[in-house]
Coordinates of C-alpha atoms in Angstrom, one line a residue:
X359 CA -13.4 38.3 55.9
X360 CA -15.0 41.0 53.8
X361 CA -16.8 40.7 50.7
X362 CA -13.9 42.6 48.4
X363 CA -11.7 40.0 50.2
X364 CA -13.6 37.0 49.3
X365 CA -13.6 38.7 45.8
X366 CA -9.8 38.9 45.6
X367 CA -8.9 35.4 47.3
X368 CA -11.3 33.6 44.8
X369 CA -9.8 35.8 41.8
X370 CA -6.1 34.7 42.9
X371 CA -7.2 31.0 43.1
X372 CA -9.0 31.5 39.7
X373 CA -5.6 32.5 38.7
X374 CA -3.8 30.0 40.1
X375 CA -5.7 27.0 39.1
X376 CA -5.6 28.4 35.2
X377 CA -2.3 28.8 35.6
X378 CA -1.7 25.3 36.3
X379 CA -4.2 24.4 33.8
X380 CA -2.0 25.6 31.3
X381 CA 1.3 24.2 32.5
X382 CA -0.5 20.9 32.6
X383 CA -1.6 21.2 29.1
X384 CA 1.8 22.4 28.0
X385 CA 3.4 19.6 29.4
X386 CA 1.1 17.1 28.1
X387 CA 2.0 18.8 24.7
X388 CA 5.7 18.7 25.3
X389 CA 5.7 14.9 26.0
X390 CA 2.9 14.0 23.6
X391 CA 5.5 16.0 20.7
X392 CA 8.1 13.9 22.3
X393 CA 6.5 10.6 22.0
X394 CA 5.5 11.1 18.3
X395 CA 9.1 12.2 17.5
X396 CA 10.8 9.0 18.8
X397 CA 8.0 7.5 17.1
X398 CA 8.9 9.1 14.0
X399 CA 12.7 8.7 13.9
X400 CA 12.2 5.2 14.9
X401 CA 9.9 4.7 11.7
X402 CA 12.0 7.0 9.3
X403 CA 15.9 5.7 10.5
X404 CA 15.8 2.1 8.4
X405 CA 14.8 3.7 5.1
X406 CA 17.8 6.2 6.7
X407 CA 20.1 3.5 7.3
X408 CA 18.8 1.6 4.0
X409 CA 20.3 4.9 1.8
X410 CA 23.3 4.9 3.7
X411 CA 24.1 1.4 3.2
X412 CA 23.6 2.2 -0.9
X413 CA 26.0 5.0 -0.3
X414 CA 29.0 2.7 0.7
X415 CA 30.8 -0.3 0.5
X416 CA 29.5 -3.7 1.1
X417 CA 32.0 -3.7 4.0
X418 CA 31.1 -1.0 6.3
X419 CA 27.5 -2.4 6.8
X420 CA 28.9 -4.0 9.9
X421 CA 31.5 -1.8 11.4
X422 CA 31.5 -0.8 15.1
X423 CA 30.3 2.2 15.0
X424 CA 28.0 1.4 12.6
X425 CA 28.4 3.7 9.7
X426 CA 25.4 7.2 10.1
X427 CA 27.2 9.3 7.5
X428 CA 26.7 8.4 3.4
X429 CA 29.4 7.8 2.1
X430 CA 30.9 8.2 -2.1
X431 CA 29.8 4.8 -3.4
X432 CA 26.2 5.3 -4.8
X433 CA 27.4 5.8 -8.1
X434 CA 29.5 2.7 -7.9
X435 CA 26.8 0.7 -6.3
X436 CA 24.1 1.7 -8.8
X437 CA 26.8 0.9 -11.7
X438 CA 26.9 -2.8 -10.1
X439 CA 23.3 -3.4 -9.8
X440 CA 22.7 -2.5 -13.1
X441 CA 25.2 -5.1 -14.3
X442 CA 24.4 -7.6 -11.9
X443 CA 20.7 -7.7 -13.0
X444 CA 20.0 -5.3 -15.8
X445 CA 18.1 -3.2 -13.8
X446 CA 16.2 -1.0 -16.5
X447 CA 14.6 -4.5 -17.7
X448 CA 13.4 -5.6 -14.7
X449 CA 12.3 -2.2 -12.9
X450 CA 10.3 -2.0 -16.6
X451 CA 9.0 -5.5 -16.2
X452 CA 7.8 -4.5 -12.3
X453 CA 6.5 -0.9 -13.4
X454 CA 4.2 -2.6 -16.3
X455 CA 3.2 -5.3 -14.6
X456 CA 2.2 -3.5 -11.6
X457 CA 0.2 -0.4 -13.2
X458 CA -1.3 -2.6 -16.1
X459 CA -2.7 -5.0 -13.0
X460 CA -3.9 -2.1 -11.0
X461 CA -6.1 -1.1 -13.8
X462 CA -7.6 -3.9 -14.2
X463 CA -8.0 -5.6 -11.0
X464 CA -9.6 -1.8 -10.1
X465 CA -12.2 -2.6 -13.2
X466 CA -12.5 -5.7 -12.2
X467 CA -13.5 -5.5 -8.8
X468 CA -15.4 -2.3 -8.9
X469 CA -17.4 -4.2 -11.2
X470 CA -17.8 -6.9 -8.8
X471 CA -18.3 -5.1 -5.5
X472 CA -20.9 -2.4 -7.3
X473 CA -23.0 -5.8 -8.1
X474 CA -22.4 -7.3 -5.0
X475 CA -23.8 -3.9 -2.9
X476 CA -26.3 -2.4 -5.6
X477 CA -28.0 -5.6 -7.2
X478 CA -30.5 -7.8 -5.8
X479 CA -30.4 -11.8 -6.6
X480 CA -30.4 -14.9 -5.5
X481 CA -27.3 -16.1 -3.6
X482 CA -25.8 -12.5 -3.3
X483 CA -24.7 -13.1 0.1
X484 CA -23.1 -16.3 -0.6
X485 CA -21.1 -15.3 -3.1
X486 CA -19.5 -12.6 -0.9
X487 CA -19.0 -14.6 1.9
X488 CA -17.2 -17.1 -0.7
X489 CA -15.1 -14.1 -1.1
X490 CA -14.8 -13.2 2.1
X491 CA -13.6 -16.8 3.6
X492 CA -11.1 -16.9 0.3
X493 CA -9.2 -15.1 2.0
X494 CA -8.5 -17.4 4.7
X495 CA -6.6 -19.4 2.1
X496 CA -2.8 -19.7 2.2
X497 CA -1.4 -18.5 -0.9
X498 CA 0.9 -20.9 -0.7
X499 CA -1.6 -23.8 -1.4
X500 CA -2.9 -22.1 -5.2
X501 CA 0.5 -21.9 -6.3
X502 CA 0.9 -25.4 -7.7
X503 CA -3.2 -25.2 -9.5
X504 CA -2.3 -21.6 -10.9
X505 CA 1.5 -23.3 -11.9
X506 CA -0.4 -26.2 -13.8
X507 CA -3.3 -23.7 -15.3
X508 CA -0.1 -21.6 -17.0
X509 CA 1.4 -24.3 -18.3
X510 CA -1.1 -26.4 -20.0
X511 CA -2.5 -23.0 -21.0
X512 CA 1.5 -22.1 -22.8
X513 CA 1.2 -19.1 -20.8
X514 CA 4.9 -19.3 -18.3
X515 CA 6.9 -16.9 -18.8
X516 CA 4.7 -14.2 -20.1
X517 CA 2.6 -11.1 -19.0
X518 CA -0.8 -12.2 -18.9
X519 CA 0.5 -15.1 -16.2
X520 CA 2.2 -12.7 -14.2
X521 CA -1.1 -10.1 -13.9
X522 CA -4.1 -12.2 -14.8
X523 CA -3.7 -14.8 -11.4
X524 CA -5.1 -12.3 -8.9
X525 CA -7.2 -9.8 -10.9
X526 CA -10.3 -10.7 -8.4
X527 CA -8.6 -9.3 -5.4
X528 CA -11.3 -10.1 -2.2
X529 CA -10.0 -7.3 0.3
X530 CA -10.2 -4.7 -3.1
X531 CA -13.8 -6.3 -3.4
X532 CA -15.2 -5.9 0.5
X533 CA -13.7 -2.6 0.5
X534 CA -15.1 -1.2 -2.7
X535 CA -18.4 -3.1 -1.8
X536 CA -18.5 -1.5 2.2
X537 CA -18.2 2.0 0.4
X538 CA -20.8 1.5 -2.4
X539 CA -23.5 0.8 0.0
X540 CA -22.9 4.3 1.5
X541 CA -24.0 5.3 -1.7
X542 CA -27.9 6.3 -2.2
X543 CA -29.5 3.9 -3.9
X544 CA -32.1 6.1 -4.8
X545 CA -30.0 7.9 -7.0
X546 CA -29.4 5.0 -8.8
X547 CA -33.1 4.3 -9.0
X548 CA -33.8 7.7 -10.7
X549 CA -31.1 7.1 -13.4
X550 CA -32.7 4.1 -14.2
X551 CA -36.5 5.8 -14.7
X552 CA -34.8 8.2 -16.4
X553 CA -33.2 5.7 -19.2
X554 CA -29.9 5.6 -18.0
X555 CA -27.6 1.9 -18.8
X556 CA -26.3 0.2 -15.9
X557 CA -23.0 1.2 -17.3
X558 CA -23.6 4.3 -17.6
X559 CA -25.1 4.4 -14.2
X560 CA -21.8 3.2 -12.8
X561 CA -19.5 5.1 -14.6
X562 CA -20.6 8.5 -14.6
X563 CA -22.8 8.7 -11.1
X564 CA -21.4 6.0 -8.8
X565 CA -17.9 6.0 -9.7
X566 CA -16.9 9.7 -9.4
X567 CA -18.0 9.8 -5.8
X568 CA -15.9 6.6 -5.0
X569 CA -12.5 8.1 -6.0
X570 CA -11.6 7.9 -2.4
X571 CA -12.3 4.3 -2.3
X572 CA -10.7 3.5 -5.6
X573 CA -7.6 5.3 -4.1
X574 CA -7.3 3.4 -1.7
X575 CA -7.9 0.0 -3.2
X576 CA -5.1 1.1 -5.8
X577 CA -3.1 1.5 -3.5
X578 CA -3.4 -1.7 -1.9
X579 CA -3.4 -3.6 -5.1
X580 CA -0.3 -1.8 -6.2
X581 CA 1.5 -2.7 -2.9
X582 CA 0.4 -6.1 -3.5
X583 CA 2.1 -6.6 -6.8
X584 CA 5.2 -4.7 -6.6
X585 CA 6.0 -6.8 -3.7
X586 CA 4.9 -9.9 -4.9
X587 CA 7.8 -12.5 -4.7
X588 CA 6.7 -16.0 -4.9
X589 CA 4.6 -16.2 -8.1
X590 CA 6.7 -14.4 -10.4
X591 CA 9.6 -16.7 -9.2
X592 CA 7.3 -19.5 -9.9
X593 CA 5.8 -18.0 -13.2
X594 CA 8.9 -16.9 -15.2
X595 CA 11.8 -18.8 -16.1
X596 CA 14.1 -16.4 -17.8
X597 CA 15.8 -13.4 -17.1
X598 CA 14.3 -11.1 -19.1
X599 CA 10.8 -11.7 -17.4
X600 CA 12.1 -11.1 -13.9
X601 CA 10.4 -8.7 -12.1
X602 CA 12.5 -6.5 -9.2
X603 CA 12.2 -8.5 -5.9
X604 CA 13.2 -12.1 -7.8
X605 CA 15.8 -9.7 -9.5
X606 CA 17.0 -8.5 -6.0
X607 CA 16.6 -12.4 -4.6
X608 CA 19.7 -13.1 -7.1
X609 CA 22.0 -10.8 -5.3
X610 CA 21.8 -13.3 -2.2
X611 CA 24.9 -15.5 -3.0
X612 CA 26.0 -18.5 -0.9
X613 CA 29.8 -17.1 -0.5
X614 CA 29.3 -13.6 -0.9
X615 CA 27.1 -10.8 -0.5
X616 CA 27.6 -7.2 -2.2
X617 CA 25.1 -5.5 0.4
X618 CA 26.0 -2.2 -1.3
X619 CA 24.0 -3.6 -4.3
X620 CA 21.9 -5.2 -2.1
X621 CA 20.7 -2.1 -0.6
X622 CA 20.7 0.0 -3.2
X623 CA 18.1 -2.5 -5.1
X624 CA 15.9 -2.1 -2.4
X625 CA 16.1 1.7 -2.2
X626 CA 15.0 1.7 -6.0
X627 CA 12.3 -0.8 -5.2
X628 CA 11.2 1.1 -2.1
X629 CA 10.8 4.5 -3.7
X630 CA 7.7 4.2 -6.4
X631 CA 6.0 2.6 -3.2
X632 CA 6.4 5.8 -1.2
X633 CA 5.8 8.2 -4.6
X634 CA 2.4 6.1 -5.0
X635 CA 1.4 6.5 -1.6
X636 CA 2.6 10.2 -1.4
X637 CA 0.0 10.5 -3.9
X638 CA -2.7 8.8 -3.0
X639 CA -2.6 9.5 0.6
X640 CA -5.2 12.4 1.3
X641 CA -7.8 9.5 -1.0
X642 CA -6.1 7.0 0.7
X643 CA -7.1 8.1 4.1
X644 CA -10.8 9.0 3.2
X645 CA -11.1 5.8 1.6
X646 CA -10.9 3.8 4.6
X647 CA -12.3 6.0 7.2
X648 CA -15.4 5.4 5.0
X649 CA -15.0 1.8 5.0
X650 CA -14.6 2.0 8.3
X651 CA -18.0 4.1 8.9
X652 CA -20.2 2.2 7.1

C-alpha cells in the first residue's frame, strides 16, 4: 500500500470514528433530555393534579379515568374555603407569623453563628456541639415543656408563643456558622485596629458578603414555619389565631370530606412557598454550595 493510500484509509477512519463519536454523544443527549423530562413531569404532575382537583367537584377526585382536564369549580371552591375557615384570617395569621419569625430567627442566629465562628472563648466548641446534638431531639418531646412555659407565662393563644419557641433554629446556626468561617478573619481584624464596633463589624463588612447564606437559611426557616402543624395546634385555642395548615386540618371531617376545598387550601398554602423560593433560589443555591465547600 502506498503512502497517499495509508493517508486516505487513516483519513476515512478518522472520519468514521468522529462520526460515531458524535452519534454516541447525541444519543447520550437524547436519553439524558429524556430522563430529566420524566423526571420533571413526575415532580411537576401532583402540584398538576393538586390544581385540577381545586378546579372541580369534590366528587370527580376519584373517577375512573381520573379527571386531567380543570374543570369550572375554582370559583365555587375558593367561595367554600373562605366560609369554611375564613381564609383571609388565617392566611394573614400564617403570612405574619412566618415573615415576622424569619426576621428574627435570621437576627438571631446570624448573631449566634458569627460568634460561634469569629470569637474565641472558652467552651466555644461545646456550645456548638450542644447545638448540633439538639437536633437529635424529637420535637415531639419539647411540646409538653414549651406548652407549660406558655401557660404559666399567659402567653397561649397569642403571637409571641407562636414565633418566639424556635427563634434559635440549630441547622440556620451550623449553616450560617460553616459560611462565616469562609470569611477572612483578617478583615475583621483590621476593622477592629481601625476602631470599628463589633456591630458595626458585622453589619456592614461580614453580613453583605453572606447574603447567599442568609438566603438560604431564610428559606429554610420560612419553610419551617409555614408548614409547621403541631405547635400552633397546640399553642392556640381559638379560631382567630389559627394559622393555615390547622385551618386546612378542620376540613378533614369524620363523614365527609369536600376535597374540592380540601385541595384548593393546599394550592393557596403551596404557592407563597414556591414564590419564596422562586426568589431566593439563585442565593439559595450559592448558599449551600458554600456550606458545602467549606
Amino acid at each position: 500500500m502506498s503512502v497517499v493510500e495509508r493517508v486516505q484509509t487513516t483519513t476515512v477512519n478518522t472520519k468514521l470514528n468522529a462520526n460515531k463519536k458524535r452519534k454516541s454523544g447525541l444519543l447520550r443527549k437524547i436519553g439524558l433530555y429524556l430522563l430529566l423530562g420524566i423526571f420533571t413531569v413526575i415532580s411537576i404532575f401532583p402540584f398538576y393534579w393538586m390544581f385540577i382537583g381545586a378546579t372541580n367537584e369534590s366528587g370527580k377526585m376519584f373517577t375512573n379515568p381520573p379527571t386531567l382536564i380543570p374543570g369550572d369549580q375554582f370559583m365555587t371552591n375558593f367561595q367554600n374555603l373562605n366560609a369554611s375557615i375564613d381564609l383571609g384570617r388565617v392566611f394573614f395569621n400564617s403570612m405574619f407569623v412566618s415573615i415576622v419569625y424569619v426576621i428574627v430567627a435570621l437576627m438571631v442566629c446570624s448573631t449566634a453563628a458569627y460568634a460561634l465562628s469569629k470569637f474565641e472563648f472558652k467552651g466555644r466548641n461545646l456550645i456548638f456541639t450542644t447545638f448540633l446534638l439538639s437536633m437529635m431531639i424529637p420535637y415531639q418531646a419539647t411540646l409538653i415543656p414549651l406548652f407549660q412555659m406558655m401557660s404559666n407565662f399567659n402567653l397561649l393563644d397569642t403571637y409571641f408563643a407562636l414565633i418566639a419557641p424556635q427563634l434559635c433554629y440549630p441547622f440556620a446556626i451550623f449553616l450560617l456558622r460553616q459560611n462565616f468561617l469562609a470569611f477572612p478573619t483578617e478583615l475583621i481584624e483590621a476593622a477592629r485596629l481601625d476602631g470599628a464596633g463589633e456591630f458595626r463589624i458585622f453589619l456592614t463588612i461580614v453580613l453583605p458578603s453572606m447574603k447567599p447564606a442568609m438566603a438560604a437559611a431564610a428559606i429554610f426557616l420560612f419553610m419551617t414555619q409555614w408548614n409547621n402543624f403541631m405547635w400552633p395546634l397546640v399553642a392556640t385555642t381559638s379560631n382567630e389565631m389559627a394559622t393555615l395548615p390547622v385551618a386546612l386540618s378542620s376540613l378533614i371531617g369524620l363523614s365527609f370530606i369536600d376535597y374540592g376545598q380540601v385541595m384548593m387550601g393546599v394550592t393557596i398554602a403551596t404557592i407563597p412557598i414556591i414564590i419564596f423560593f422562586l426568589a431566593l433560589q439563585r442565593h439559595f443555591i450559592s448558599g449551600m454550595l458554600g456550606s458545602a465547600v467549606k
